[in-house]
PDB file of C-alpha atoms in Angstrom:
ATOM      1  CA  MET A 124      95.038 100.764 111.320  1.00 81.00           C
ATOM      2  CA  LYS A 125      98.796 101.221 111.806  1.00 90.00           C
ATOM      3  CA  VAL A 126      99.650 103.486 114.725  1.00 91.00           C
ATOM      4  CA  VAL A 127     102.911 104.851 116.103  1.00 95.00           C
ATOM      5  CA  VAL A 128     102.799 106.214 119.656  1.00 94.00           C
ATOM      6  CA  ALA A 129     105.775 108.338 120.705  1.00 96.00           C
ATOM      7  CA  GLY A 130     106.286 108.335 124.457  1.00 95.00           C
ATOM      8  CA  ALA A 131     105.650 105.354 126.735  1.00 92.00           C
ATOM      9  CA  GLY A 132     104.528 107.327 129.766  1.00 88.00           C
ATOM     10  CA  ARG A 133     101.111 106.880 131.348  1.00 81.00           C
ATOM     11  CA  LEU A 134      99.124 108.381 128.477  1.00 81.00           C
ATOM     12  CA  GLY A 135     101.140 106.753 125.706  1.00 87.00           C
ATOM     13  CA  THR A 136     100.951 103.342 127.337  1.00 86.00           C
ATOM     14  CA  GLN A 137      97.204 103.593 127.865  1.00 80.00           C
ATOM     15  CA  ILE A 138      96.642 104.667 124.263  1.00 82.00           C
ATOM     16  CA  ALA A 139      98.724 101.713 123.100  1.00 85.00           C
ATOM     17  CA  GLN A 140      96.636  99.426 125.326  1.00 80.00           C
ATOM     18  CA  VAL A 141      93.360 100.705 123.934  1.00 77.00           C
ATOM     19  CA  LEU A 142      94.293 100.824 120.269  1.00 79.00           C
ATOM     20  CA  GLY A 143      96.112  97.504 120.444  1.00 81.00           C
ATOM     21  CA  ALA A 144      93.120  95.819 122.060  1.00 74.00           C
ATOM     22  CA  ALA A 145      91.014  97.164 119.189  1.00 70.00           C
ATOM     23  CA  ARG A 146      93.152  95.050 116.840  1.00 75.00           C
ATOM     24  CA  ASN A 147      95.180  97.940 115.506  1.00 82.00           C
ATOM     25  CA  GLN A 148      98.860  97.459 114.704  1.00 90.00           C
ATOM     26  CA  VAL A 149     100.567  99.650 117.305  1.00 93.00           C
ATOM     27  CA  THR A 150     104.230 100.513 117.851  1.00 96.00           C
ATOM     28  CA  LEU A 151     105.180 102.262 121.099  1.00 97.00           C
ATOM     29  CA  VAL A 152     108.428 104.276 121.024  1.00 97.00           C
ATOM     30  CA  ASP A 153     110.473 105.487 123.987  1.00 96.00           C
ATOM     31  CA  GLN A 154     114.141 106.272 124.601  1.00 95.00           C
ATOM     32  CA  ASP A 155     114.121 105.070 128.219  1.00 94.00           C
ATOM     33  CA  GLU A 156     115.552 101.556 128.112  1.00 94.00           C
ATOM     34  CA  GLY A 157     114.233 100.644 131.556  1.00 93.00           C
ATOM     35  CA  ARG A 158     110.718 101.794 130.724  1.00 91.00           C
ATOM     36  CA  VAL A 159     110.669  99.847 127.479  1.00 93.00           C
ATOM     37  CA  ALA A 160     111.948  96.716 129.235  1.00 93.00           C
ATOM     38  CA  ALA A 161     109.273  97.043 131.936  1.00 90.00           C
ATOM     39  CA  LEU A 162     106.523  97.158 129.301  1.00 90.00           C
ATOM     40  CA  GLU A 163     107.662  94.026 127.495  1.00 89.00           C
ATOM     41  CA  GLY A 164     104.710  91.647 127.331  1.00 86.00           C
ATOM     42  CA  ARG A 165     102.403  94.099 129.125  1.00 83.00           C
ATOM     43  CA  VAL A 166     100.994  95.996 126.151  1.00 87.00           C
ATOM     44  CA  PRO A 167      99.515  94.724 122.867  1.00 87.00           C
ATOM     45  CA  ALA A 168     102.077  96.672 120.865  1.00 92.00           C
ATOM     46  CA  GLU A 169     105.512  96.428 119.350  1.00 94.00           C
ATOM     47  CA  LEU A 170     108.107  98.239 121.452  1.00 96.00           C
ATOM     48  CA  CYS A 171     110.771 100.406 119.846  1.00 96.00           C
ATOM     49  CA  LEU A 172     113.713 101.798 121.813  1.00 96.00           C
ATOM     50  CA  GLY A 173     114.921 105.176 120.616  1.00 96.00           C
ATOM     51  CA  ASP A 174     114.311 108.913 120.376  1.00 96.00           C
ATOM     52  CA  ALA A 175     111.196 109.502 118.264  1.00 96.00           C
ATOM     53  CA  CYS A 176     112.550 112.953 117.350  1.00 95.00           C
ATOM     54  CA  GLU A 177     115.071 111.187 115.127  1.00 95.00           C
ATOM     55  CA  PRO A 178     113.768 110.354 111.628  1.00 95.00           C
ATOM     56  CA  ALA A 179     115.581 107.006 111.587  1.00 96.00           C
ATOM     57  CA  VAL A 180     113.794 105.915 114.776  1.00 96.00           C
ATOM     58  CA  LEU A 181     110.389 106.970 113.471  1.00 96.00           C
ATOM     59  CA  GLU A 182     111.068 105.102 110.252  1.00 96.00           C
ATOM     60  CA  ALA A 183     112.103 101.977 112.169  1.00 96.00           C
ATOM     61  CA  ALA A 184     108.851 102.253 114.122  1.00 96.00           C
ATOM     62  CA  GLY A 185     106.873 102.193 110.876  1.00 96.00           C
ATOM     63  CA  ALA A 186     105.966 105.862 110.446  1.00 96.00           C
ATOM     64  CA  HIS A 187     106.355 105.548 106.675  1.00 94.00           C
ATOM     65  CA  ALA A 188     103.303 103.262 106.610  1.00 94.00           C
ATOM     66  CA  ALA A 189     101.390 104.653 109.609  1.00 93.00           C
ATOM     67  CA  ASP A 190      97.790 105.829 109.461  1.00 88.00           C
ATOM     68  CA  LEU A 191      98.137 107.650 112.768  1.00 88.00           C
ATOM     69  CA  VAL A 192     100.989 109.046 114.866  1.00 92.00           C
ATOM     70  CA  VAL A 193     100.335 110.083 118.468  1.00 91.00           C
ATOM     71  CA  ALA A 194     102.992 112.217 120.181  1.00 94.00           C
ATOM     72  CA  THR A 195     102.570 111.846 123.946  1.00 91.00           C
ATOM     73  CA  THR A 196     105.972 112.638 125.437  1.00 94.00           C
ATOM     74  CA  GLY A 197     106.293 114.905 128.446  1.00 92.00           C
ATOM     75  CA  GLU A 198     108.073 117.601 126.434  1.00 94.00           C
ATOM     76  CA  ASP A 199     106.144 119.913 124.113  1.00 95.00           C
ATOM     77  CA  GLU A 200     109.228 120.515 121.968  1.00 95.00           C
ATOM     78  CA  ASP A 201     109.577 116.792 121.350  1.00 96.00           C
ATOM     79  CA  ASN A 202     105.896 116.371 120.531  1.00 96.00           C
ATOM     80  CA  LEU A 203     106.107 119.178 117.984  1.00 96.00           C
ATOM     81  CA  VAL A 204     109.216 117.710 116.352  1.00 96.00           C
ATOM     82  CA  VAL A 205     107.603 114.266 116.155  1.00 96.00           C
ATOM     83  CA  SER A 206     104.452 115.790 114.663  1.00 96.00           C
ATOM     84  CA  LEU A 207     106.342 117.788 112.058  1.00 96.00           C
ATOM     85  CA  LEU A 208     108.436 114.788 111.017  1.00 96.00           C
ATOM     86  CA  ALA A 209     105.377 112.549 110.862  1.00 96.00           C
ATOM     87  CA  LYS A 210     103.455 114.961 108.656  1.00 94.00           C
ATOM     88  CA  ARG A 211     106.176 116.468 106.466  1.00 94.00           C
ATOM     89  CA  GLN A 212     108.667 113.622 106.077  1.00 94.00           C
ATOM     90  CA  PHE A 213     106.461 110.550 106.403  1.00 96.00           C
ATOM     91  CA  ARG A 214     103.169 111.983 105.124  1.00 94.00           C
ATOM     92  CA  VAL A 215     101.156 110.459 107.965  1.00 92.00           C
ATOM     93  CA  PRO A 216      97.434 111.172 107.361  1.00 89.00           C
ATOM     94  CA  ARG A 217      96.558 111.839 111.007  1.00 87.00           C
ATOM     95  CA  VAL A 218      98.795 113.284 113.719  1.00 90.00           C
ATOM     96  CA  ILE A 219      97.703 113.845 117.316  1.00 89.00           C
ATOM     97  CA  ALA A 220      99.909 115.598 119.865  1.00 91.00           C
ATOM     98  CA  ARG A 221      99.748 116.141 123.598  1.00 90.00           C
ATOM     99  CA  ILE A 222     100.122 119.673 124.993  1.00 92.00           C
ATOM    100  CA  ASN A 223     101.941 119.619 128.346  1.00 92.00           C
ATOM    101  CA  ASP A 224     102.105 123.378 128.942  1.00 92.00           C
ATOM    102  CA  ASP A 225      98.989 125.375 128.053  1.00 90.00           C
ATOM    103  CA  GLU A 226     101.154 128.373 127.178  1.00 93.00           C
ATOM    104  CA  ASN A 227     102.471 126.398 124.213  1.00 93.00           C
ATOM    105  CA  ALA A 228      99.017 125.527 122.874  1.00 92.00           C
ATOM    106  CA  TRP A 229      99.236 128.159 120.120  1.00 94.00           C
ATOM    107  CA  LEU A 230     102.095 126.209 118.526  1.00 94.00           C
ATOM    108  CA  PHE A 231     100.113 122.992 118.138  1.00 93.00           C
ATOM    109  CA  THR A 232      98.662 123.711 114.721  1.00 93.00           C
ATOM    110  CA  ARG A 233      98.924 122.240 111.248  1.00 92.00           C
ATOM    111  CA  HIS A 234     101.964 124.422 110.635  1.00 93.00           C
ATOM    112  CA  TRP A 235     103.729 121.993 112.961  1.00 94.00           C
ATOM    113  CA  GLY A 236     101.951 118.976 111.484  1.00 93.00           C
ATOM    114  CA  VAL A 237      99.396 118.643 114.295  1.00 92.00           C
ATOM    115  CA  ASP A 238      95.874 117.676 113.222  1.00 87.00           C
ATOM    116  CA  THR A 239      94.487 117.348 116.752  1.00 84.00           C
ATOM    117  CA  ALA A 240      96.007 118.791 119.931  1.00 87.00           C
ATOM    118  CA  VAL A 241      95.133 117.230 123.293  1.00 83.00           C
ATOM    119  CA  PRO A 242      95.647 119.238 126.521  1.00 83.00           C
ATOM    120  CA  ALA A 243      97.483 117.365 129.259  1.00 76.00           C
ATOM    121  CA  ALA A 244      94.536 117.850 131.597  1.00 69.00           C
ATOM    122  CA  ALA A 245      92.112 116.157 129.192  1.00 66.00           C
ATOM    123  CA  PRO A 246      90.821 112.679 130.129  1.00 57.00           C
ATOM    124  CA  LEU A 247      92.498 109.618 128.676  1.00 54.00           C
ATOM    125  CA  VAL A 248      91.969 109.053 124.982  1.00 48.00           C
ATOM    126  CA  SER A 249      89.683 112.078 124.644  1.00 51.00           C
ATOM    127  CA  LEU A 250      91.280 112.484 121.237  1.00 47.00           C
ATOM    128  CA  VAL A 251      87.994 112.997 119.437  1.00 33.00           C
ATOM    129  CA  GLU A 252      85.500 114.038 122.091  1.00 38.00           C
ATOM    130  CA  GLU A 253      85.915 115.108 125.702  1.00 29.00           C
ATOM    131  CA  ALA A 254      84.449 112.924 128.400  1.00 26.00           C
ATOM    132  CA  THR A 255      81.566 114.534 130.276  1.00 25.00           C
ATOM    133  CA  SER A 256      81.304 114.538 134.040  1.00 31.00           C
ATOM    134  CA  SER A 257      77.649 113.564 134.001  1.00 34.00           C
ATOM    135  CA  SER A 258      78.239 109.828 133.951  1.00 40.00           C
ATOM    136  CA  ASP A 259      80.804 107.358 135.227  1.00 45.00           C
ATOM    137  CA  THR A 260      80.618 105.571 131.887  1.00 45.00           C
ATOM    138  CA  VAL A 261      81.423 107.597 128.794  1.00 44.00           C
ATOM    139  CA  ALA A 262      82.280 106.873 125.193  1.00 46.00           C
ATOM    140  CA  LEU A 263      85.753 108.335 124.845  1.00 49.00           C
ATOM    141  CA  LEU A 264      86.657 107.502 121.300  1.00 50.00           C
ATOM    142  CA  ARG A 265      85.007 106.172 118.174  1.00 48.00           C
ATOM    143  CA  LEU A 266      87.274 104.731 115.556  1.00 48.00           C
ATOM    144  CA  SER A 267      84.833 105.453 112.768  1.00 40.00           C
ATOM    145  CA  LYS A 268      86.613 103.523 110.066  1.00 43.00           C
ATOM    146  CA  ALA A 269      86.770 100.377 112.162  1.00 48.00           C
ATOM    147  CA  GLY A 270      83.436 100.923 113.881  1.00 56.00           C
ATOM    148  CA  VAL A 271      85.062 100.475 117.300  1.00 62.00           C
ATOM    149  CA  ASN A 272      83.927 102.180 120.490  1.00 70.00           C
ATOM    150  CA  VAL A 273      86.322 102.827 123.361  1.00 74.00           C
ATOM    151  CA  ILE A 274      84.361 103.153 126.598  1.00 79.00           C
ATOM    152  CA  GLU A 275      85.514 103.993 130.116  1.00 78.00           C
ATOM    153  CA  THR A 276      83.741 103.096 133.341  1.00 83.00           C
ATOM    154  CA  THR A 277      84.855 103.644 136.932  1.00 85.00           C
ATOM    155  CA  ILE A 278      84.294 101.129 139.713  1.00 87.00           C
ATOM    156  CA  GLY A 279      82.262 102.902 142.380  1.00 84.00           C
ATOM    157  CA  PRO A 280      81.518 101.968 146.009  1.00 83.00           C
ATOM    158  CA  ARG A 281      78.324 100.166 144.968  1.00 84.00           C
ATOM    159  CA  SER A 282      79.698  98.505 141.832  1.00 86.00           C
ATOM    160  CA  ARG A 283      78.958  94.797 141.743  1.00 85.00           C
ATOM    161  CA  ALA A 284      82.365  94.203 140.165  1.00 86.00           C
ATOM    162  CA  ALA A 285      84.295  95.541 143.181  1.00 88.00           C
ATOM    163  CA  GLY A 286      86.114  92.710 144.947  1.00 89.00           C
ATOM    164  CA  HIS A 287      85.769  90.349 141.984  1.00 89.00           C
ATOM    165  CA  THR A 288      88.383  89.276 139.482  1.00 90.00           C
ATOM    166  CA  LEU A 289      87.967  89.851 135.772  1.00 87.00           C
ATOM    167  CA  ALA A 290      87.505  86.100 135.385  1.00 86.00           C
ATOM    168  CA  ASP A 291      84.485  86.284 137.726  1.00 88.00           C
ATOM    169  CA  ILE A 292      82.715  88.875 135.597  1.00 86.00           C
ATOM    170  CA  ALA A 293      80.495  87.698 132.774  1.00 82.00           C
ATOM    171  CA  VAL A 294      81.643  89.993 129.995  1.00 80.00           C
ATOM    172  CA  PRO A 295      79.374  89.631 126.940  1.00 77.00           C
ATOM    173  CA  HIS A 296      80.795  88.584 123.604  1.00 75.00           C
ATOM    174  CA  GLY A 297      82.108  91.561 121.683  1.00 73.00           C
ATOM    175  CA  ILE A 298      83.431  93.467 124.712  1.00 79.00           C
ATOM    176  CA  VAL A 299      87.184  93.360 125.370  1.00 80.00           C
ATOM    177  CA  VAL A 300      88.784  94.810 128.501  1.00 83.00           C
ATOM    178  CA  ALA A 301      91.775  96.791 127.215  1.00 80.00           C
ATOM    179  CA  THR A 302      93.287  97.977 130.487  1.00 81.00           C
ATOM    180  CA  VAL A 303      92.569  98.727 134.133  1.00 85.00           C
ATOM    181  CA  VAL A 304      93.933 102.030 135.449  1.00 82.00           C
ATOM    182  CA  ARG A 305      94.626 102.060 139.179  1.00 82.00           C
ATOM    183  CA  GLY A 306      96.147 105.050 140.906  1.00 76.00           C
ATOM    184  CA  GLY A 307      97.206 106.449 137.553  1.00 67.00           C
ATOM    185  CA  ASP A 308      99.009 103.291 136.455  1.00 73.00           C
ATOM    186  CA  PRO A 309      97.737 100.986 133.684  1.00 73.00           C
ATOM    187  CA  LEU A 310      97.471  97.328 134.655  1.00 78.00           C
ATOM    188  CA  ALA A 311      97.390  94.379 132.288  1.00 76.00           C
ATOM    189  CA  PRO A 312      93.838  92.911 132.273  1.00 81.00           C
ATOM    190  CA  ALA A 313      94.845  89.485 133.604  1.00 81.00           C
ATOM    191  CA  PRO A 314      91.964  87.108 134.517  1.00 85.00           C
ATOM    192  CA  ASP A 315      93.076  87.040 138.181  1.00 89.00           C
ATOM    193  CA  LEU A 316      93.145  90.837 138.538  1.00 88.00           C
ATOM    194  CA  GLU A 317      90.777  91.800 141.370  1.00 90.00           C
ATOM    195  CA  LEU A 318      88.882  95.023 140.746  1.00 91.00           C
ATOM    196  CA  ARG A 319      88.781  97.716 143.405  1.00 90.00           C
ATOM    197  CA  GLU A 320      86.796 100.867 144.029  1.00 88.00           C
ATOM    198  CA  GLY A 321      88.258 103.699 141.977  1.00 88.00           C
ATOM    199  CA  ASP A 322      89.602 101.463 139.208  1.00 88.00           C
ATOM    200  CA  GLU A 323      89.048 102.859 135.718  1.00 85.00           C
ATOM    201  CA  ILE A 324      88.120 100.167 133.206  1.00 86.00           C
ATOM    202  CA  LEU A 325      88.713 100.772 129.517  1.00 81.00           C
ATOM    203  CA  VAL A 326      86.918  98.455 127.133  1.00 82.00           C
ATOM    204  CA  VAL A 327      86.702  98.275 123.359  1.00 79.00           C
ATOM    205  CA  SER A 328      83.743  96.934 121.448  1.00 76.00           C
ATOM    206  CA  HIS A 329      82.296  96.841 117.977  1.00 69.00           C
ATOM    207  CA  THR A 330      78.756  96.428 119.302  1.00 73.00           C
ATOM    208  CA  ALA A 331      78.258  97.503 122.927  1.00 71.00           C
ATOM    209  CA  ASP A 332      77.272 100.973 124.086  1.00 73.00           C
ATOM    210  CA  GLN A 333      77.741 102.818 127.376  1.00 74.00           C
ATOM    211  CA  SER A 334      74.657 101.346 129.028  1.00 78.00           C
ATOM    212  CA  GLU A 335      75.724  97.762 128.297  1.00 80.00           C
ATOM    213  CA  VAL A 336      79.183  98.342 129.690  1.00 80.00           C
ATOM    214  CA  HIS A 337      77.695 100.044 132.739  1.00 80.00           C
ATOM    215  CA  ALA A 338      75.439  97.023 133.336  1.00 81.00           C
ATOM    216  CA  VAL A 339      78.444  94.667 133.327  1.00 82.00           C
ATOM    217  CA  PHE A 340      80.601  96.530 135.828  1.00 84.00           C
ATOM    218  CA  GLN A 341      78.145  98.565 137.916  1.00 78.00           C
TER     219      GLN A 341
END
């Protein structure tokens, strides 16, 4: 699946991490030169410097061939412009947009090219189904066409993984750690990264379910 993510903030970067780790072809667009430079080599995605509200930038990012565009900037106006361009000019089949201000939610409809609107307060990658609060391990997203699950688990005070590096943890075949979120910031899943209480682990898998992921990290 070819994906363009507009906005390389926390949410956009994490989405790029997850979808890139699931072997999707992802391009992450942002107009902040420093932010783009800081992400070089840290996300499994192509980086594109520019304003995604400009058609030429979206085209350079591959919107003309994209299966999915995700607008995750911090400005609702920008997310609506990106969505409208993606749908009307580039005929992107699926467009997802972040709502920053709830008062603007009424605008995020198909009239503006938005297929799915995601409130800013929603959990990461709850693009298809909201995470429940009943478990520390929840399936956040199923990429039905690819048969890929995206699963989140949080390292608790009794988690066996706390204090161990990713290299120390026996992760079964078929489970890939996409990113570790610590204090709101995504971290590259390097083998020497030591896990701490409160870390959010995002994994992708074609085969594992929530209970299997829970058994690995809890």
